[in-house]
Coordinates of C-alpha atoms in Angstrom, one line a residue:
L1 CA 59.2 68.4 -31.3
N2 CA 57.6 65.0 -31.8
S3 CA 58.3 64.2 -28.3
S4 CA 56.6 67.4 -27.2
R5 CA 53.5 66.4 -29.2
A6 CA 53.4 63.1 -27.8
S7 CA 53.8 64.5 -24.2
L8 CA 50.9 66.9 -25.1
R9 CA 48.8 64.0 -26.5
R10 CA 49.3 62.1 -23.2
V11 CA 48.5 65.0 -21.0
H12 CA 45.5 65.7 -23.1
G13 CA 44.4 62.0 -22.9
K14 CA 44.9 62.0 -19.2
D15 CA 42.7 65.0 -19.0
M16 CA 39.9 63.7 -21.3
A17 CA 39.9 60.5 -19.1
D18 CA 39.8 62.3 -15.8
A19 CA 36.9 64.3 -17.2
V20 CA 35.0 61.3 -18.3
S21 CA 35.6 59.9 -14.9
E22 CA 34.4 62.9 -13.1
E23 CA 31.3 62.8 -15.4
W24 CA 30.1 59.2 -14.9
E25 CA 30.6 59.6 -11.1
E26 CA 28.6 62.8 -11.1
F27 CA 25.6 60.9 -13.0
K28 CA 26.2 58.2 -10.4
D29 CA 25.7 60.7 -7.5
L30 CA 22.8 62.1 -9.3
G31 CA 21.1 58.9 -9.8
N32 CA 21.6 58.2 -6.1
E33 CA 20.1 61.3 -5.0
A34 CA 17.2 60.9 -7.2
F35 CA 16.5 57.4 -5.9
K36 CA 16.6 58.6 -2.4
A37 CA 14.1 61.3 -3.2
K38 CA 12.0 58.5 -4.8
Q39 CA 12.3 60.1 -8.3
F40 CA 12.9 56.7 -9.8
T41 CA 12.4 57.7 -13.5
T42 CA 14.9 60.5 -13.0
A43 CA 17.3 57.9 -11.3
V44 CA 17.0 55.5 -14.2
Q45 CA 18.1 58.3 -16.6
H46 CA 21.1 59.3 -14.5
F47 CA 22.3 55.7 -14.2
T48 CA 21.9 55.1 -17.9
K49 CA 24.2 58.1 -18.6
A50 CA 26.7 56.8 -16.0
I51 CA 26.7 53.4 -17.6
E52 CA 27.1 54.8 -21.1
L53 CA 30.3 56.6 -19.8
K54 CA 31.5 53.7 -17.9
P55 CA 29.9 50.3 -19.3
G56 CA 31.7 47.8 -17.4
Y57 CA 30.8 48.9 -13.8
H58 CA 28.5 46.5 -12.2
V59 CA 27.3 48.8 -9.3
L60 CA 25.6 51.1 -12.1
H61 CA 23.7 48.1 -13.3
S62 CA 22.7 47.1 -9.7
N63 CA 21.6 50.7 -9.0
R64 CA 19.6 51.0 -12.2
A65 CA 17.9 47.5 -11.5
G66 CA 16.8 49.1 -8.0
A67 CA 15.3 52.1 -9.8
Y68 CA 13.5 49.8 -12.4
A69 CA 12.2 47.6 -9.4
N70 CA 10.7 50.7 -7.8
L71 CA 8.8 51.6 -11.0
G72 CA 7.5 48.1 -11.3
K73 CA 9.6 47.4 -14.4
W74 CA 10.8 44.0 -13.4
R75 CA 11.8 42.6 -16.8
E76 CA 14.4 45.5 -17.0
S77 CA 15.2 45.1 -13.5
L78 CA 16.1 41.6 -14.0
Q79 CA 18.2 42.3 -17.1
D80 CA 20.2 44.8 -15.2
A81 CA 20.5 42.4 -12.3
E82 CA 22.0 39.6 -14.7
K83 CA 24.2 42.1 -16.3
C84 CA 25.5 43.1 -12.8
I85 CA 26.1 39.4 -12.0
E86 CA 27.8 38.8 -15.3
L87 CA 30.1 41.8 -14.6
N88 CA 31.0 40.8 -10.9
K89 CA 29.9 37.3 -9.7
D90 CA 31.1 38.2 -6.1
F91 CA 28.6 41.1 -5.7
A92 CA 25.8 39.7 -3.4
K93 CA 23.5 42.7 -4.1
G94 CA 23.2 41.7 -7.8
Y95 CA 21.7 38.3 -6.6
G96 CA 19.3 40.2 -4.4
R97 CA 18.2 42.4 -7.1
K98 CA 17.8 39.3 -9.4
G99 CA 15.8 37.4 -6.7
A100 CA 13.5 40.5 -6.2
A101 CA 12.7 40.4 -9.9
H102 CA 11.9 36.9 -10.2
E103 CA 9.7 37.1 -7.2
A104 CA 7.8 39.8 -8.3
M105 CA 7.1 38.2 -11.5
G106 CA 6.0 35.0 -9.6
D107 CA 9.0 32.7 -10.2
L108 CA 9.4 31.8 -6.8
E109 CA 11.9 28.9 -7.6
N110 CA 14.3 31.1 -9.5
A111 CA 13.8 33.9 -6.8
K112 CA 14.9 31.3 -4.1
A113 CA 17.9 30.2 -6.1
A114 CA 19.0 33.9 -6.6
Y115 CA 18.8 34.6 -3.0
A116 CA 20.5 31.5 -2.0
A117 CA 23.3 32.5 -4.5
G118 CA 23.6 35.8 -2.9
L119 CA 24.1 34.4 0.6
A120 CA 26.7 31.9 -0.8
V121 CA 28.6 34.8 -1.8
D122 CA 28.0 36.9 1.4
P123 CA 26.2 35.2 4.3
N124 CA 25.9 38.4 6.3
Q125 CA 23.5 40.1 3.9
Q126 CA 20.4 40.4 6.2
T127 CA 18.1 41.9 3.4
I128 CA 18.6 38.9 1.3
K129 CA 18.3 36.5 4.3
L130 CA 14.8 38.1 4.9
S131 CA 13.9 37.9 1.2
L132 CA 14.8 34.3 1.1
S133 CA 12.7 33.6 4.3
A134 CA 9.7 35.3 2.7
V135 CA 10.0 33.4 -0.5
E136 CA 10.2 30.1 1.4
S137 CA 7.2 31.1 3.2
K138 CA 5.3 31.9 -0.1
M139 CA 6.5 28.5 -1.4
A140 CA 5.4 26.7 1.9
A141 CA 1.9 28.4 1.8
R142 CA 1.5 27.2 -2.0
A143 CA 2.5 23.8 -1.2
A144 CA 0.3 23.6 1.9
A145 CA -2.6 25.1 0.0
R146 CA -2.2 22.5 -2.7
E147 CA -2.3 19.7 -0.1
R148 CA -5.5 20.9 1.4
G149 CA -6.9 21.1 -2.0
G150 CA -7.2 25.0 -2.0
T151 CA -5.2 27.7 -3.6
E152 CA -2.8 30.4 -2.8
A153 CA -4.1 34.0 -2.1
I154 CA -5.6 35.1 -5.3
G155 CA -3.5 37.6 -7.1
A156 CA -0.5 36.7 -4.9
D157 CA 1.9 37.2 -8.0
S158 CA 0.6 40.6 -9.0
P159 CA 2.8 43.8 -8.6
P160 CA 3.1 44.8 -5.0
M161 CA 2.2 48.5 -5.9
L162 CA -1.1 47.4 -7.3
N163 CA -2.0 45.5 -4.1
Y164 CA -0.9 48.4 -1.9
A165 CA -3.3 50.8 -4.2
I166 CA -6.1 48.4 -3.9
V167 CA -6.0 48.3 0.0
S168 CA -5.2 52.0 0.3
A169 CA -8.3 52.9 -1.8
A170 CA -10.4 50.5 0.1
I171 CA -9.3 52.1 3.3
F172 CA -10.4 55.6 2.0
Y173 CA -13.7 54.0 1.5
I174 CA -14.3 52.0 4.7
L175 CA -12.6 54.9 6.9
P176 CA -13.9 58.0 4.9
V177 CA -11.8 60.3 6.9
L178 CA -11.6 62.7 3.8
G179 CA -15.5 62.8 3.4
S180 CA -18.0 60.5 1.7
R181 CA -17.2 61.7 -1.7
I182 CA -13.6 60.6 -1.6
G183 CA -14.7 57.6 0.0
F184 CA -16.9 57.0 -2.9
Y185 CA -14.1 57.4 -5.3
G186 CA -12.0 55.1 -3.2
Y187 CA -14.4 52.4 -3.5
R188 CA -14.5 52.8 -7.5
V189 CA -10.8 52.9 -7.6
C190 CA -10.5 49.7 -5.6
V191 CA -12.9 47.8 -7.7
I192 CA -11.4 49.1 -11.0
L193 CA -7.8 48.2 -9.9
S194 CA -9.0 44.8 -8.8
A195 CA -10.5 44.2 -12.3
F196 CA -7.3 45.2 -13.7
K197 CA -5.3 42.9 -11.5
Y198 CA -7.3 39.8 -12.3
A199 CA -7.6 40.7 -16.0
R200 CA -3.7 41.0 -16.0
A201 CA -3.4 37.7 -14.2
L202 CA -5.6 35.9 -16.7
Y203 CA -3.7 37.6 -19.7
Q204 CA -0.4 36.5 -18.3
K205 CA -1.7 32.9 -17.7
Y206 CA -3.5 32.3 -20.9
G207 CA -2.8 35.2 -23.3
I208 CA -5.2 36.2 -26.0
S209 CA -6.1 33.8 -29.0
R210 CA -8.8 32.0 -30.7
A211 CA -7.8 28.8 -28.9
V212 CA -8.2 30.5 -25.5
L213 CA -11.6 32.0 -26.3
Q214 CA -12.6 28.4 -27.3
E215 CA -11.6 27.1 -23.8
M216 CA -13.8 29.6 -22.0
G217 CA -15.1 26.9 -19.8
K218 CA -11.7 26.0 -18.6
I219 CA -10.8 29.7 -18.1
M220 CA -14.0 30.2 -16.1
Q221 CA -12.8 27.6 -13.5
D222 CA -9.8 30.1 -12.5
D223 CA -10.1 31.9 -9.4
N224 CA -9.1 35.2 -11.2
A225 CA -11.9 34.7 -13.8
H226 CA -14.5 34.5 -10.9
Y227 CA -13.1 37.9 -9.3
L228 CA -12.8 39.5 -12.6
V229 CA -16.5 39.0 -13.4
L230 CA -17.4 40.2 -9.9
S231 CA -15.3 43.3 -10.1
L232 CA -16.5 44.2 -13.5
V233 CA -20.1 43.8 -12.4
L234 CA -19.4 46.1 -9.2
V235 CA -17.7 48.9 -11.3
P236 CA -20.9 50.5 -12.5
W237 CA -22.9 49.3 -9.5
R238 CA -23.8 51.4 -6.4
P239 CA -21.2 50.8 -3.7
V240 CA -21.6 47.5 -2.0
P241 CA -19.2 47.6 0.9
F242 CA -18.9 44.2 2.2
V243 CA -18.5 42.6 -1.2
I244 CA -15.1 44.2 -1.7
I245 CA -13.7 42.8 1.6
P246 CA -12.5 39.4 0.1
M247 CA -10.7 41.3 -2.8
V248 CA -9.2 43.5 -0.3
T249 CA -8.2 40.5 1.9
Y250 CA -6.4 38.8 -1.0
S251 CA -4.5 41.9 -1.7
V252 CA -3.4 42.1 2.0
G253 CA -2.3 38.4 1.6
A254 CA -0.2 39.4 -1.4
M255 CA 1.3 42.3 0.3
V256 CA 2.7 41.1 3.6
P257 CA 5.4 38.7 2.2
I258 CA 6.6 41.8 0.4
M259 CA 6.3 44.0 3.5
A260 CA 8.4 41.3 5.5
T261 CA 11.3 42.1 3.2
Q262 CA 11.0 45.9 3.7
L263 CA 10.5 46.2 7.5
D264 CA 14.2 47.6 7.8
Q265 CA 12.9 50.7 5.9
F266 CA 10.2 51.7 8.6
P267 CA 11.0 53.8 11.4
S268 CA 12.2 51.9 14.5
F269 CA 9.2 52.4 16.4
M270 CA 6.7 51.3 13.7
R271 CA 9.2 48.3 12.9
G272 CA 9.0 47.0 16.5
F273 CA 5.2 47.2 16.5
L274 CA 4.7 45.7 12.8
Q275 CA 7.5 43.2 12.7
P276 CA 6.0 40.3 14.6
K277 CA 2.6 40.5 13.1
V278 CA 3.9 41.1 9.5
E279 CA 6.3 38.1 9.7
F280 CA 3.5 36.0 11.1
M281 CA 0.9 36.8 8.4
A282 CA 3.8 36.5 5.8
G283 CA 4.5 32.8 7.1
P284 CA 2.4 29.6 6.0
E285 CA 0.0 29.9 9.1
G286 CA -0.7 33.6 8.5
Q287 CA -1.3 32.9 4.8
M288 CA -3.9 30.1 5.6
L289 CA -5.6 32.5 8.1
I290 CA -5.9 35.0 5.5
M291 CA -7.5 32.6 3.0
A292 CA -9.9 31.3 5.5
F293 CA -10.9 34.8 6.3
A294 CA -11.3 35.8 2.6
S295 CA -13.5 32.6 2.0
T296 CA -15.6 33.3 5.1
S297 CA -16.1 37.0 3.7
E298 CA -17.2 35.5 0.4
V299 CA -19.9 33.6 2.2
M300 CA -20.9 36.3 4.7
A301 CA -21.2 39.0 1.8
A302 CA -24.1 36.6 0.4
V303 CA -25.6 36.5 3.8
T304 CA -25.5 40.4 4.2
L305 CA -26.7 41.1 0.7
T306 CA -29.8 38.8 1.3
L307 CA -30.5 40.4 4.7
S308 CA -30.3 43.8 2.9
L309 CA -33.5 43.0 0.9
F310 CA -35.5 43.6 4.0
T311 CA -34.8 47.2 3.8
G312 CA -35.4 47.5 0.0
L313 CA -34.9 45.8 -3.2
R314 CA -32.1 47.9 -4.8
N315 CA -29.6 45.1 -4.1
I316 CA -31.5 42.3 -5.8
G317 CA -29.7 42.3 -9.0
I318 CA -26.3 42.1 -7.5
L319 CA -27.5 39.5 -5.1
F320 CA -28.4 37.0 -8.2
I321 CA -24.9 37.8 -9.6
Y322 CA -23.3 37.3 -6.5
L323 CA -24.9 33.8 -5.8
K324 CA -23.6 32.8 -9.2
F325 CA -20.2 34.0 -8.3
L326 CA -20.2 32.2 -4.9
S327 CA -21.4 29.0 -6.7
W328 CA -18.1 29.2 -8.7
R329 CA -16.2 29.8 -5.7
Y330 CA -17.8 26.7 -4.0
D331 CA -17.0 24.6 -7.0
S332 CA -13.4 25.5 -7.2
S333 CA -12.2 26.4 -3.8
E334 CA -12.1 24.0 -0.7
W335 CA -11.8 27.1 1.6
T336 CA -15.1 28.5 0.4
K337 CA -16.7 25.0 0.7
R338 CA -15.7 24.8 4.3
A339 CA -17.1 28.3 4.8
V340 CA -20.4 27.3 3.4
W341 CA -20.4 24.3 5.6
Q342 CA -19.7 26.1 8.7
L343 CA -22.4 28.6 7.9
R344 CA -24.7 26.0 7.2
D345 CA -23.9 24.1 10.6
K346 CA -24.1 27.3 12.5
A347 CA -27.5 28.3 10.8
G348 CA -28.9 24.9 11.6
E349 CA -28.1 25.4 15.4
Y350 CA -30.0 28.8 15.4
A351 CA -32.9 27.4 13.3
H352 CA -33.5 24.6 15.5
H353 CA -32.7 26.3 18.7
R354 CA -35.5 25.6 21.5
Y355 CA -36.4 29.2 21.5
A356 CA -36.6 29.6 17.8
P357 CA -40.0 29.6 16.3
K358 CA -40.8 26.4 14.6
V359 CA -41.5 28.0 11.3
V360 CA -37.8 29.1 11.2
G361 CA -36.6 25.6 11.3
L362 CA -39.0 24.5 8.7
V363 CA -37.9 27.4 6.3
Y364 CA -34.3 26.4 6.9
E365 CA -34.8 22.8 6.0
K366 CA -36.6 23.6 2.9
I367 CA -33.7 26.0 1.8
K368 CA -31.3 23.2 2.5
Q369 CA -33.3 20.8 0.3
L370 CA -33.5 23.3 -2.5
I371 CA -29.9 23.8 -2.4
G372 CA -29.1 20.2 -2.2
A373 CA -31.5 19.5 -5.2
Y374 CA -29.9 22.0 -7.3
Y375 CA -26.4 20.6 -6.8
S376 CA -27.6 17.1 -7.4
R377 CA -29.0 18.2 -10.8
K378 CA -25.7 20.1 -11.5
D379 CA -23.7 16.9 -10.6
A380 CA -25.9 14.7 -12.6
K381 CA -25.4 17.0 -15.7
E382 CA -21.6 17.2 -15.3
K383 CA -21.4 13.4 -15.0
K384 CA -23.5 12.9 -18.2
A385 CA -21.4 15.4 -20.0
S386 CA -18.1 13.7 -19.3

């Protein structure tokens, strides 16, 4: 009788184990299906249930890390990636997940280390190779920018989906294929998301405290602070199309290194067209071109705003604010300085052209003297204060 009971318990235990095994695998399959359908919140829920039933399986943590990543929840993704590596140090994909999380949060050094560790485990992981290359390009762009006295693309460490949204909203405004009303909302969304991006960057860098508020002068030297002020001013203002171009350009600069790691997800006909262009723009030279174009756009927006006064005075308020913004940019960015100098030289050529009226040359020289006097007084004040 006792042996019969023991036999029944063994059979019953085996049936229970089989049932649990089937259940976690079912949740895993449901999670994979939801992931493929881009229902990432649902995928997280299914992977979580699978982990509860089979807590030591590294693949489940890797899968949930991927779902969290697509939701922009990078800290949760990093935790799952680290747990995956803890459970199986020979699973290269776990290192790829860890590197992606570090990269998205702006920690390029640790991202590079994670990708390199993944390739040490499996040198044939093409996705990790591309990710490592993109991170190295970002790091090279940062180093080159520092050497040239400039900065990296503003907002480069912001969440990828935020930059995608900013660029998409701008496209709806610049190319109003869905009508002017949708285009107007696209402009508003672009400006509001930009303000959120810069505010988020400042919060991550400085936090919020009384000590920080007392150092407002230092904060106002930050590129993100310049663009936060501009975007907040633009929110209630009537649309001024060319003023958003630098913000959108910096978002593109932040997007392309991410796109370079995701090209294998595009259809083959698109991949063939996009790959050389995206990989070039994601590299150091491409990132330099993006920053040069953005800084040139900053200066040309001031010129366009000034010229718009000939058709009416409705932009005079935003012009004064924008000129203040441009003076901040001139003080903090070598790229903007170069753009101003190039414009000055080109304007001088036209003002003193043999076919230009003499009065144009006189006006140009007077404006140049006034600007020079303004910066001389400003420099004198700063030296006196220091």
